Amino acid sequence: MKETKGRPLPLGASVEGKRVNFAVEAEEKARCQVLLYKKGEPLPFKEIPMKGRIGKVHFTGVSGMDPADWEYNFLIDGVISQDPRARRLIGREIWNDPKEKDPHEVRCGFLSSEYDWEGDEPVFLPYQKAIGYSLHVRGFTMHPSSRVTGKGTFQGVREKLSYLKELGVNQLHLLPVYDFQEKKDPLNYWGYGEGFYFAPKSAYAASGDGEKELKDLVKTMHQEGIEVVLELPFAQGTSPQLMEECVRFYRMEYHIDGFVLDEWNAPVSAIRKDPVLAGTKIMTRQPEFSKVMRRFLKGDEGMVEGVMYWLRRYTAKEEQYHEITSHTGFTLHDLVSYDRKHNEGNLENNRDGTDYNYSWNCGEEGETRKRTIQNLRKNQIKNAFFLLLTGQGTPCILSGDEFSNSQKGNNNPYCQDNAITWLDWRELKKEKQLFEFVKGLIRIRKDYQIFGQPEELTGNDRKGVGIPDISYHGEHAWRVPSEISSRQLGILYSGQTVNDRSVFIAYNMHWEEHDFALPILQRKKRWYKLAGTREGILEAFEALEDQRMIRIKERSIVLLAEGERKEKQKGYESLATFQDDQPS
């Protein structure tokens, strides 16, 4: 092993066979050294001065070392510092470790030289075909009821693969999985703020090897056609260059399919132009969808125009996705159970978290034994899933919403590592009906081409078939119920635009029932009910007796599809048969 001439770029530790280049940013007059540790040894084996400097970058090279046998830190003006671009962090394998660390105990490591990807490549689903599912790696399986071996880890998520497949989602959104310091006061559960953005969190690895377990997770999901998307909420002040380098790194090294970035912080436009990232989803949130749908759901007036816009909105152009709930806010259960946030457990006198939740408790704050309120809340949750999964934009479900997970009214549980943020899988058995409902809606979305179309709907007859691609109806066909007091809307998606069956959805968020006029179908076609808030996913599709008008109960949604004039269609388990008859 000997010191060689180094280079200022790239920053960090760059391996070139048996040679490693070290470069770090520090003040110009800083005294910088590389501390080299033999793997497993408590103290440095060698200190190497970084004699090279250009501007604020100090650098050196070391040859004759096998990175697999070594670990390192930087010593800057006498202070031991980890490499901000380290690919691995050693000494942080235990979550919220109570043990005080020796300054040399946490150190940087190198990527493994080999990993068998078995020919894996990113999935690259079309935007309109993706159905997202957002989860926290620890909270997803940490609860004892998860019944996985690797609780709170990448392995635990893999162990839930059969569940994810049954639900039908095909895109996982993972909250921060890079190494961050959770041991703070208060605890940093989400992982926001400064972190070692290039190093997968080994505390999320059952084996302690974050690199391997994240790769295993990605490879396993890809084998089932499921994309993996990483949320990267870089801290304010992070170098744009580092952000772009980080995204590129995870795409190349970990085969990540997409990223969720903060467009107010990250250089999103530049990252999207990076040729290495061509085809990679560089996503941002769209908060307006959530705001409009929440207000419509609880029955606010004046929301119909906004609902029309956001349900037809094509999100691929802006690379956005739609969600009604996320980790920063109420769960869906809490959205219909609380008027106010209840963040007392965060010990900030309930001052943290947003006060604008656009929620409605359905008549009583918090948990209740009143059956009428319980039933109303269940209906409202189903209505929310209807709004999320029957729009044109890419939907994303908050994990646990599909079985009514609650955070007890906490809308900002950033510091809660306990039953508040851990999914209680016992609720899945209690809320099996809701789970089956969500699963059925996802299947309908996948089976009908009119959902998630490859271009934005315009309300025009784009195919020259005599009917617009999307149209709006109310008590009278072809007339938009756009009065300020209106809380109901009928939407007709023309199947002829995409060679599919036409679908009519009646949304009634009013506290009174309403009649909806049904657009007249072609000869030998009839309207069949597929699903409804109150009916669930129907086991048998029966044609409506009245083909011109349908009455929708208060706070309910009904989904209809056109079919051949037959007395009775087979149930949803035979939906493929129902679909085989091509529309005339």
Coordinates of C-alpha atoms in Angstrom, one line a residue:
M1 CA 0.0 0.0 0.0
K2 CA 1.4 3.4 -0.9
E3 CA 0.2 7.0 -1.4
T4 CA -0.1 8.1 -5.0
K5 CA -1.1 11.3 -6.8
G6 CA -4.9 11.9 -6.5
R7 CA -7.6 13.8 -8.3
P8 CA -10.1 16.3 -7.0
L9 CA -13.1 14.7 -8.8
P10 CA -15.2 12.7 -8.2
L11 CA -15.7 13.6 -4.5
G12 CA -15.7 10.7 -2.1
A13 CA -13.8 7.4 -2.4
S14 CA -13.5 6.1 -6.0
V15 CA -12.3 2.6 -6.5
E16 CA -10.2 1.7 -9.6
G17 CA -9.2 -1.9 -9.1
K18 CA -6.6 -1.9 -6.3
R19 CA -6.4 1.8 -6.3
V20 CA -8.7 4.2 -4.4
N21 CA -8.9 8.0 -5.0
F22 CA -10.1 10.0 -2.0
A23 CA -11.4 13.6 -2.3
V24 CA -13.3 15.7 0.2
E25 CA -14.6 19.2 0.5
A26 CA -13.2 21.3 3.4
E27 CA -11.9 24.8 4.1
E28 CA -8.8 25.7 2.1
K29 CA -6.5 25.8 5.1
A30 CA -7.9 22.7 6.7
R31 CA -5.6 19.8 7.5
C32 CA -7.1 16.7 6.0
Q33 CA -6.2 13.1 6.3
V34 CA -7.6 9.7 5.3
L35 CA -7.9 7.2 8.2
L36 CA -7.7 3.7 6.9
Y37 CA -8.9 0.8 9.1
K38 CA -8.4 -2.9 8.6
K39 CA -11.9 -4.3 8.5
G40 CA -13.0 -5.1 12.0
E41 CA -10.1 -3.4 13.7
P42 CA -11.0 -0.7 16.3
L43 CA -8.3 1.8 15.5
P44 CA -6.9 3.2 12.3
F45 CA -4.1 1.2 10.6
K46 CA -2.8 4.2 8.8
E47 CA -3.2 7.9 8.4
I48 CA -2.6 9.3 5.0
P49 CA -2.3 13.1 4.5
M50 CA -4.3 14.6 1.6
K51 CA -1.6 16.7 0.1
G52 CA -3.5 17.6 -3.1
R53 CA -5.8 20.6 -3.1
I54 CA -7.8 22.6 -5.7
G55 CA -10.1 25.2 -4.3
K56 CA -11.8 23.6 -1.3
V57 CA -11.3 20.1 -2.5
H58 CA -8.5 18.0 -0.8
F59 CA -7.5 14.7 -2.4
T60 CA -5.0 11.9 -2.5
G61 CA -4.7 8.4 -3.9
V62 CA -3.8 5.1 -2.4
S63 CA -2.7 2.1 -4.4
G64 CA -2.1 -1.5 -3.5
M65 CA -5.2 -1.9 -1.3
D66 CA -8.2 -4.2 -1.8
P67 CA -11.3 -2.2 -0.8
A68 CA -13.0 -5.4 0.4
D69 CA -10.4 -5.5 3.3
W70 CA -10.6 -1.8 4.3
E71 CA -12.8 0.9 5.8
Y72 CA -12.1 4.6 6.1
N73 CA -12.9 8.0 7.6
F74 CA -11.7 11.5 7.0
L75 CA -9.8 13.4 9.7
I76 CA -10.4 17.2 9.2
D77 CA -8.6 19.5 11.6
G78 CA -8.5 16.8 14.1
V79 CA -12.2 15.8 13.9
I80 CA -13.2 12.4 12.6
S81 CA -15.7 12.8 9.8
Q82 CA -17.6 10.3 7.6
D83 CA -17.5 10.8 3.9
P84 CA -20.8 12.5 2.8
R85 CA -20.7 10.3 -0.4
A86 CA -19.9 7.1 1.4
R87 CA -21.5 4.0 -0.2
R88 CA -21.7 2.2 3.1
L89 CA -21.8 3.1 6.8
I90 CA -20.4 0.7 9.3
G91 CA -21.4 0.9 12.9
R92 CA -25.0 2.0 12.5
E93 CA -26.6 -1.4 12.0
I94 CA -28.8 -1.1 15.0
W95 CA -31.9 1.2 14.9
N96 CA -31.7 4.0 17.5
D97 CA -28.8 2.2 19.2
P98 CA -28.6 3.4 22.8
K99 CA -24.9 2.6 23.0
E100 CA -22.6 5.6 22.9
K101 CA -20.2 5.2 20.0
D102 CA -16.4 5.5 20.0
P103 CA -15.3 8.2 17.5
H104 CA -13.7 5.4 15.3
E105 CA -16.7 3.0 15.6
V106 CA -18.7 4.6 12.8
R107 CA -16.8 4.5 9.6
C108 CA -17.2 4.3 5.8
G109 CA -17.1 1.2 3.6
F110 CA -17.0 0.4 -0.1
L111 CA -19.5 -1.3 -2.3
S112 CA -19.3 -5.0 -2.7
S113 CA -17.4 -5.8 -5.9
E114 CA -20.0 -8.2 -7.2
Y115 CA -23.8 -8.7 -7.0
D116 CA -25.7 -11.2 -9.2
W117 CA -28.5 -9.2 -10.7
E118 CA -29.6 -12.2 -12.7
G119 CA -30.2 -10.1 -15.8
D120 CA -32.4 -7.6 -13.9
E121 CA -33.4 -4.3 -15.5
P122 CA -35.8 -1.6 -14.3
V123 CA -39.4 -2.3 -15.1
F124 CA -40.2 1.1 -16.7
L125 CA -44.0 0.8 -16.5
P126 CA -45.9 3.4 -18.6
Y127 CA -47.1 6.2 -16.2
Q128 CA -50.7 5.5 -16.9
K129 CA -50.3 1.8 -15.9
A130 CA -48.6 2.4 -12.5
I131 CA -50.5 2.0 -9.2
G132 CA -48.3 3.3 -6.4
Y133 CA -48.1 2.2 -2.8
S134 CA -46.2 4.3 -0.3
L135 CA -44.6 2.7 2.7
H136 CA -42.0 3.2 5.5
V137 CA -39.6 0.3 5.5
R138 CA -39.6 0.0 9.3
G139 CA -43.2 0.8 10.0
F140 CA -44.5 -1.5 7.3
T141 CA -43.6 -4.8 9.1
M142 CA -42.3 -3.7 12.6
H143 CA -45.5 -4.6 14.4
P144 CA -45.5 -8.2 15.8
S145 CA -48.7 -8.9 13.8
S146 CA -46.8 -8.6 10.5
R147 CA -45.6 -12.2 11.0
V148 CA -42.4 -11.7 9.0
T149 CA -38.9 -12.8 10.1
G150 CA -37.2 -9.6 9.1
K151 CA -39.4 -7.1 11.0
G152 CA -38.8 -3.5 10.0
T153 CA -36.4 -4.3 7.2
F154 CA -36.0 -4.6 3.4
Q155 CA -36.3 -8.3 4.0
G156 CA -39.6 -7.8 5.8
V157 CA -41.0 -5.9 2.7
R158 CA -39.9 -8.8 0.5
E159 CA -41.7 -11.2 2.8
K160 CA -44.9 -9.2 2.1
L161 CA -44.6 -9.8 -1.7
S162 CA -47.6 -12.1 -1.9
Y163 CA -49.7 -9.5 -0.1
L164 CA -48.6 -6.7 -2.5
K165 CA -49.3 -9.0 -5.5
E166 CA -52.8 -9.9 -4.2
L167 CA -53.6 -6.2 -3.6
G168 CA -52.5 -5.5 -7.1
V169 CA -50.2 -2.5 -6.7
N170 CA -47.2 -2.4 -9.1
Q171 CA -45.1 0.5 -7.8
L172 CA -43.6 0.8 -4.4
H173 CA -42.7 4.3 -3.0
L174 CA -40.2 3.9 -0.2
L175 CA -39.6 6.7 2.3
P176 CA -35.9 7.5 2.9
V177 CA -33.8 4.4 2.8
Y178 CA -30.4 6.1 2.9
D179 CA -28.5 6.2 6.2
F180 CA -29.8 9.0 8.4
Q181 CA -29.3 9.7 12.1
E182 CA -32.6 8.7 13.8
K183 CA -31.1 9.0 17.3
K184 CA -32.1 12.6 18.0
D185 CA -34.4 14.4 20.3
P186 CA -37.0 14.1 19.1
L187 CA -36.4 10.9 17.2
N188 CA -36.1 11.3 13.4
Y189 CA -38.4 8.4 12.3
W190 CA -39.0 9.5 8.7
G191 CA -35.4 10.2 7.8
Y192 CA -35.7 13.8 6.7
G193 CA -32.8 16.2 7.0
E194 CA -29.1 15.5 6.5
G195 CA -28.0 12.0 5.7
F196 CA -25.6 9.8 3.9
Y197 CA -27.6 9.8 0.8
F198 CA -25.5 7.2 -1.1
A199 CA -25.5 4.6 1.6
P200 CA -28.6 2.3 2.1
K201 CA -29.5 2.2 5.7
S202 CA -28.1 -0.9 7.3
A203 CA -30.5 -0.6 10.3
Y204 CA -33.2 -1.5 7.7
A205 CA -31.3 -4.7 6.9
A206 CA -32.0 -7.9 8.8
S207 CA -28.5 -9.0 8.0
G208 CA -26.9 -5.6 8.7
D209 CA -26.0 -5.3 5.0
G210 CA -28.1 -2.5 3.6
E211 CA -26.5 -2.6 0.2
K212 CA -27.3 -6.3 -0.5
E213 CA -30.8 -6.2 1.1
L214 CA -31.9 -3.2 -0.9
K215 CA -30.6 -4.9 -4.1
D216 CA -32.4 -8.1 -3.1
L217 CA -35.6 -6.1 -2.6
V218 CA -35.4 -4.4 -6.0
K219 CA -34.6 -7.6 -7.8
T220 CA -37.4 -9.5 -6.2
M221 CA -39.9 -6.7 -7.0
H222 CA -38.8 -6.5 -10.6
Q223 CA -39.2 -10.2 -11.0
E224 CA -42.9 -9.6 -10.3
G225 CA -43.2 -6.5 -12.5
I226 CA -43.3 -4.1 -9.5
E227 CA -41.3 -0.9 -9.8
V228 CA -39.3 0.6 -6.9
V229 CA -39.4 4.3 -6.4
L230 CA -37.2 6.1 -3.8
E231 CA -38.3 9.3 -2.0
L232 CA -35.2 11.6 -1.7
P233 CA -36.1 14.6 0.4
F234 CA -32.6 16.2 0.4
A235 CA -32.0 18.7 3.1
Q236 CA -32.0 22.4 2.3
G237 CA -28.6 23.5 1.2
T238 CA -27.6 20.2 -0.3
S239 CA -25.5 20.7 -3.4
P240 CA -27.5 20.3 -6.7
Q241 CA -24.5 18.4 -8.0
L242 CA -24.7 15.9 -5.2
M243 CA -28.5 15.5 -5.7
E244 CA -28.1 14.7 -9.4
E245 CA -25.1 12.4 -8.7
C246 CA -27.1 10.6 -6.1
V247 CA -30.1 10.0 -8.3
R248 CA -27.8 8.7 -11.1
F249 CA -26.0 6.5 -8.6
Y250 CA -29.2 4.7 -7.4
R251 CA -30.4 4.2 -11.0
M252 CA -27.1 2.6 -12.1
E253 CA -26.1 0.8 -9.0
Y254 CA -29.5 -0.3 -7.6
H255 CA -31.7 -0.4 -10.7
I256 CA -34.2 2.0 -9.1
D257 CA -37.1 2.8 -11.4
G258 CA -38.0 6.3 -10.2
F259 CA -37.5 9.0 -7.6
V260 CA -39.8 11.4 -5.7
L261 CA -38.1 14.8 -5.4
D262 CA -39.0 18.1 -3.9
E263 CA -39.3 20.4 -6.9
W264 CA -38.7 23.5 -4.6
N265 CA -35.3 22.1 -3.5
A266 CA -33.9 19.6 -6.0
P267 CA -32.8 20.6 -9.6
V268 CA -35.7 18.5 -11.1
S269 CA -35.4 20.0 -14.6
A270 CA -31.7 19.3 -14.8
I271 CA -32.1 15.8 -13.5
R272 CA -34.8 15.0 -16.0
K273 CA -32.4 16.1 -18.8
D274 CA -29.6 13.8 -17.6
P275 CA -29.1 11.2 -20.4
V276 CA -28.3 8.4 -18.0
L277 CA -31.7 8.9 -16.4
A278 CA -33.7 8.7 -19.7
G279 CA -36.8 6.6 -19.0
T280 CA -36.4 6.9 -15.3
K281 CA -39.4 8.4 -13.5
I282 CA -38.4 11.7 -11.8
M283 CA -41.6 12.4 -9.9
T284 CA -43.0 15.2 -7.8
R285 CA -46.1 15.4 -5.6
Q286 CA -49.3 17.1 -6.7
P287 CA -50.9 18.4 -3.5
E288 CA -53.9 20.1 -5.2
F289 CA -55.5 16.8 -6.1
S290 CA -55.6 15.7 -2.5
K291 CA -57.0 19.1 -1.4
V292 CA -59.8 19.0 -4.0
M293 CA -60.8 15.4 -3.4
R294 CA -60.8 15.7 0.3
R295 CA -63.1 18.7 0.1
F296 CA -65.4 17.0 -2.4
L297 CA -65.4 13.9 -0.2
K298 CA -66.6 15.7 2.9
G299 CA -69.3 17.6 1.0
D300 CA -67.9 21.1 0.5
E301 CA -69.7 23.2 -2.1
G302 CA -68.2 24.6 -5.2
M303 CA -65.9 21.6 -5.8
V304 CA -67.4 20.1 -9.0
E305 CA -65.2 22.0 -11.5
G306 CA -62.1 21.1 -9.6
V307 CA -63.1 17.4 -9.5
M308 CA -63.8 17.4 -13.2
Y309 CA -60.3 18.8 -13.9
W310 CA -58.3 16.6 -11.5
L311 CA -60.1 13.3 -12.5
R312 CA -59.2 13.9 -16.1
R313 CA -55.8 15.3 -15.5
Y314 CA -53.0 13.4 -17.3
T315 CA -50.0 13.3 -14.8
A316 CA -47.3 11.8 -17.0
K317 CA -46.5 15.0 -18.7
E318 CA -45.5 16.7 -15.5
E319 CA -44.3 13.4 -14.0
Q320 CA -46.6 13.7 -11.0
Y321 CA -48.8 11.3 -9.2
H322 CA -52.0 11.6 -7.2
E323 CA -52.7 10.7 -3.6
I324 CA -55.4 11.6 -1.2
T325 CA -53.4 10.6 1.9
S326 CA -49.6 10.4 2.6
H327 CA -47.2 10.0 5.5
T328 CA -47.3 13.7 6.0
G329 CA -50.9 14.0 7.2
F330 CA -53.9 11.9 8.3
T331 CA -54.3 8.3 7.2
L332 CA -57.6 7.7 5.4
H333 CA -59.2 6.2 8.5
D334 CA -58.3 9.4 10.4
L335 CA -59.4 11.6 7.6
V336 CA -63.0 10.5 8.2
S337 CA -62.6 10.2 12.0
Y338 CA -61.1 13.5 13.1
D339 CA -61.8 17.1 12.5
R340 CA -58.6 18.2 14.3
K341 CA -55.1 16.9 14.5
H342 CA -54.1 15.1 17.7
N343 CA -50.3 15.3 17.9
E344 CA -50.0 15.5 21.7
G345 CA -47.7 12.5 21.6
N346 CA -45.1 14.5 19.7
L347 CA -44.6 16.7 22.8
E348 CA -44.9 20.0 21.0
N349 CA -48.2 21.0 22.6
N350 CA -50.0 20.0 19.4
R351 CA -48.5 22.9 17.5
D352 CA -46.7 20.8 14.9
G353 CA -48.4 19.5 11.8
T354 CA -50.8 21.2 9.5
D355 CA -54.1 22.6 10.7
Y356 CA -55.6 22.4 7.2
N357 CA -56.6 18.7 6.8
Y358 CA -59.9 19.1 4.9
S359 CA -61.2 16.2 7.1
W360 CA -64.6 15.4 8.6
N361 CA -65.2 13.2 11.6
C362 CA -68.6 12.1 10.4
G363 CA -70.3 13.4 13.6
E364 CA -68.0 12.5 16.5
E365 CA -64.3 13.1 17.1
G366 CA -62.2 10.0 17.2
E367 CA -63.2 6.4 17.8
T368 CA -66.9 5.7 18.4
R369 CA -69.3 2.8 19.0
K370 CA -72.1 4.4 17.2
R371 CA -72.9 2.1 14.3
T372 CA -74.3 4.8 12.1
I373 CA -71.1 6.8 12.3
Q374 CA -69.0 3.7 11.8
N375 CA -70.9 2.8 8.7
L376 CA -70.7 6.3 7.3
R377 CA -66.9 6.3 7.8
K378 CA -66.5 3.0 6.0
N379 CA -68.5 4.4 3.1
Q380 CA -66.4 7.6 3.0
I381 CA -63.2 5.5 2.9
K382 CA -64.6 3.6 -0.1
N383 CA -65.6 6.8 -1.7
A384 CA -62.0 8.1 -1.3
F385 CA -60.7 5.0 -3.0
F386 CA -63.2 5.5 -5.8
L387 CA -61.9 9.1 -6.3
L388 CA -58.3 8.0 -6.2
L389 CA -58.5 4.9 -8.5
T390 CA -61.0 6.0 -11.1
G391 CA -59.1 9.2 -12.2
Q392 CA -56.8 9.4 -15.2
G393 CA -53.7 10.3 -13.1
T394 CA -51.2 7.8 -11.6
P395 CA -52.7 6.9 -8.2
C396 CA -50.6 6.2 -5.0
I397 CA -52.1 4.5 -2.0
L398 CA -50.8 5.1 1.5
S399 CA -49.9 1.7 3.0
G400 CA -52.5 0.5 5.5
D401 CA -55.3 2.7 4.1
E402 CA -56.6 -0.5 2.4
F403 CA -57.4 -1.9 5.8
S404 CA -58.3 1.3 7.7
N405 CA -55.0 1.8 9.5
S406 CA -55.2 4.6 12.1
Q407 CA -52.5 6.9 13.7
K408 CA -55.0 8.0 16.4
G409 CA -55.4 11.4 14.8
N410 CA -51.7 12.2 14.6
N411 CA -51.1 14.0 11.3
N412 CA -47.3 14.5 11.8
P413 CA -45.9 11.4 13.4
Y414 CA -42.3 12.2 12.3
C415 CA -40.9 11.2 15.7
Q416 CA -43.2 8.2 16.6
D417 CA -41.5 4.8 16.4
N418 CA -44.3 2.7 18.0
A419 CA -47.8 1.5 17.4
I420 CA -48.8 4.9 16.0
T421 CA -46.7 4.4 12.9
W422 CA -46.4 0.6 12.7
L423 CA -49.0 -1.0 10.6
D424 CA -51.2 -3.3 12.8
W425 CA -51.8 -6.2 10.4
R426 CA -54.6 -7.6 12.7
E427 CA -56.7 -4.8 11.2
L428 CA -56.5 -6.6 7.8
K429 CA -58.6 -9.5 9.2
K430 CA -61.1 -7.0 10.7
E431 CA -61.3 -5.0 7.6
K432 CA -61.2 -7.8 5.0
Q433 CA -64.3 -6.4 3.2
L434 CA -62.5 -3.0 2.6
F435 CA -59.3 -4.8 1.5
E436 CA -61.4 -6.9 -1.0
F437 CA -63.1 -3.7 -2.2
V438 CA -59.8 -1.9 -2.9
K439 CA -58.4 -5.0 -4.5
G440 CA -61.4 -5.1 -6.8
L441 CA -61.2 -1.5 -7.8
I442 CA -57.5 -2.0 -8.7
R443 CA -58.4 -4.9 -10.9
I444 CA -61.1 -2.9 -12.6
R445 CA -58.6 -0.1 -13.2
K446 CA -56.2 -2.5 -14.8
D447 CA -58.9 -4.3 -16.9
Y448 CA -60.5 -1.2 -18.4
Q449 CA -58.4 0.8 -20.8
I450 CA -60.4 3.9 -20.2
F451 CA -58.7 4.4 -16.9
G452 CA -55.2 5.8 -17.2
Q453 CA -55.3 6.6 -20.9
P454 CA -52.0 7.5 -22.6
E455 CA -52.9 11.1 -23.3
E456 CA -55.0 13.8 -21.7
L457 CA -58.7 13.7 -22.3
T458 CA -60.1 16.9 -23.9
G459 CA -63.9 16.5 -24.0
N460 CA -63.7 16.4 -27.8
D461 CA -64.6 13.7 -30.3
R462 CA -60.9 12.9 -31.0
K463 CA -61.6 9.7 -32.9
G464 CA -64.5 10.9 -35.0
V465 CA -66.9 8.4 -33.5
G466 CA -69.7 10.9 -32.6
I467 CA -69.0 11.1 -28.9
P468 CA -66.4 13.0 -26.8
D469 CA -63.7 11.1 -25.0
I470 CA -65.0 12.3 -21.7
S471 CA -68.3 14.1 -20.9
Y472 CA -70.1 15.3 -17.8
H473 CA -73.7 14.7 -16.7
G474 CA -76.1 15.3 -13.8
E475 CA -79.8 15.1 -13.4
H476 CA -79.9 15.8 -17.1
A477 CA -77.7 14.0 -19.6
W478 CA -74.9 16.1 -21.1
R479 CA -75.4 19.0 -18.7
V480 CA -72.7 19.7 -16.1
P481 CA -74.2 20.1 -12.6
S482 CA -71.8 23.0 -11.9
E483 CA -73.9 25.1 -9.6
I484 CA -72.1 26.3 -6.5
S485 CA -74.4 24.1 -4.3
S486 CA -73.8 21.0 -6.4
R487 CA -72.0 18.1 -4.8
Q488 CA -72.7 15.5 -7.5
L489 CA -71.2 14.6 -10.9
G490 CA -71.6 12.0 -13.5
I491 CA -68.7 11.2 -15.8
L492 CA -68.9 9.2 -19.1
Y493 CA -65.7 7.8 -20.5
S494 CA -66.2 6.8 -24.1
G495 CA -64.8 3.3 -24.7
Q496 CA -64.8 3.9 -28.5
T497 CA -61.8 6.3 -28.0
V498 CA -59.6 3.4 -26.8
N499 CA -61.5 0.4 -28.3
D500 CA -63.0 -0.5 -24.9
R501 CA -66.3 -0.5 -23.1
S502 CA -67.7 2.8 -22.1
V503 CA -67.9 3.5 -18.4
F504 CA -70.2 5.8 -16.4
I505 CA -69.4 6.9 -12.9
A506 CA -71.9 8.7 -10.7
Y507 CA -70.4 10.6 -7.8
N508 CA -72.8 11.8 -5.2
M509 CA -71.1 13.5 -2.2
H510 CA -74.3 15.2 -1.1
W511 CA -76.1 14.2 2.1
E512 CA -79.2 13.7 0.0
E513 CA -79.8 11.1 -2.7
H514 CA -79.9 12.3 -6.3
D515 CA -81.0 11.1 -9.7
F516 CA -78.5 10.9 -12.6
A517 CA -79.5 10.7 -16.2
L518 CA -77.7 8.0 -18.1
P519 CA -76.4 8.6 -21.6
I520 CA -78.2 6.4 -24.2
L521 CA -76.1 3.6 -25.5
Q522 CA -76.0 2.1 -28.9
R523 CA -78.6 -0.6 -29.9
K524 CA -78.1 -3.9 -28.2
K525 CA -76.1 -2.3 -25.4
R526 CA -77.1 -1.9 -21.8
W527 CA -75.7 -0.4 -18.6
Y528 CA -74.5 -2.9 -16.0
K529 CA -73.5 -2.1 -12.5
L530 CA -69.9 -3.2 -11.6
A531 CA -69.3 -1.6 -8.2
G532 CA -70.7 0.8 -5.7
T533 CA -69.9 2.3 -2.3
R534 CA -72.7 0.4 -0.7
E535 CA -72.7 -2.6 -2.9
G536 CA -69.0 -3.2 -3.0
I537 CA -67.5 -5.1 -6.0
L538 CA -70.5 -6.9 -7.4
E539 CA -70.4 -10.7 -7.6
A540 CA -72.9 -10.6 -10.5
F541 CA -73.4 -7.8 -13.0
E542 CA -77.0 -7.3 -13.7
A543 CA -78.4 -4.8 -16.2
L544 CA -80.2 -1.8 -14.7
E545 CA -83.9 -2.0 -15.0
D546 CA -84.1 1.7 -15.9
Q547 CA -81.5 2.5 -18.6
R548 CA -82.2 6.2 -18.6
M549 CA -82.0 7.2 -15.0
I550 CA -80.3 5.9 -11.8
R551 CA -80.8 7.1 -8.3
I552 CA -77.7 7.3 -6.2
K553 CA -77.8 7.2 -2.4
E554 CA -76.3 10.0 -0.3
R555 CA -72.5 10.0 -0.1
S556 CA -72.2 7.2 -2.6
I557 CA -70.5 6.4 -5.9
V558 CA -71.6 3.9 -8.5
L559 CA -69.6 2.6 -11.4
L560 CA -71.4 1.3 -14.5
A561 CA -70.1 -0.3 -17.7
E562 CA -71.8 -1.0 -21.0
G563 CA -72.4 -4.6 -22.0
E564 CA -74.3 -6.7 -24.4
R565 CA -78.0 -7.0 -24.0
K566 CA -78.2 -10.1 -21.9
E567 CA -80.2 -10.9 -18.8
K568 CA -77.2 -11.5 -16.6
Q569 CA -73.4 -11.2 -16.8
K570 CA -71.0 -13.4 -14.9
G571 CA -69.4 -12.1 -11.7
Y572 CA -66.2 -10.2 -11.2
E573 CA -64.2 -13.3 -11.0
S574 CA -65.1 -13.8 -14.7
L575 CA -64.5 -10.2 -15.7
A576 CA -62.3 -11.3 -18.5
T577 CA -65.3 -13.0 -20.1
F578 CA -67.3 -9.9 -19.6
Q579 CA -64.5 -8.0 -21.4
D580 CA -64.1 -10.3 -24.3
D581 CA -67.1 -9.0 -26.2
Q582 CA -65.6 -6.1 -28.1
P583 CA -67.8 -2.9 -28.3
S584 CA -69.4 -2.4 -31.6

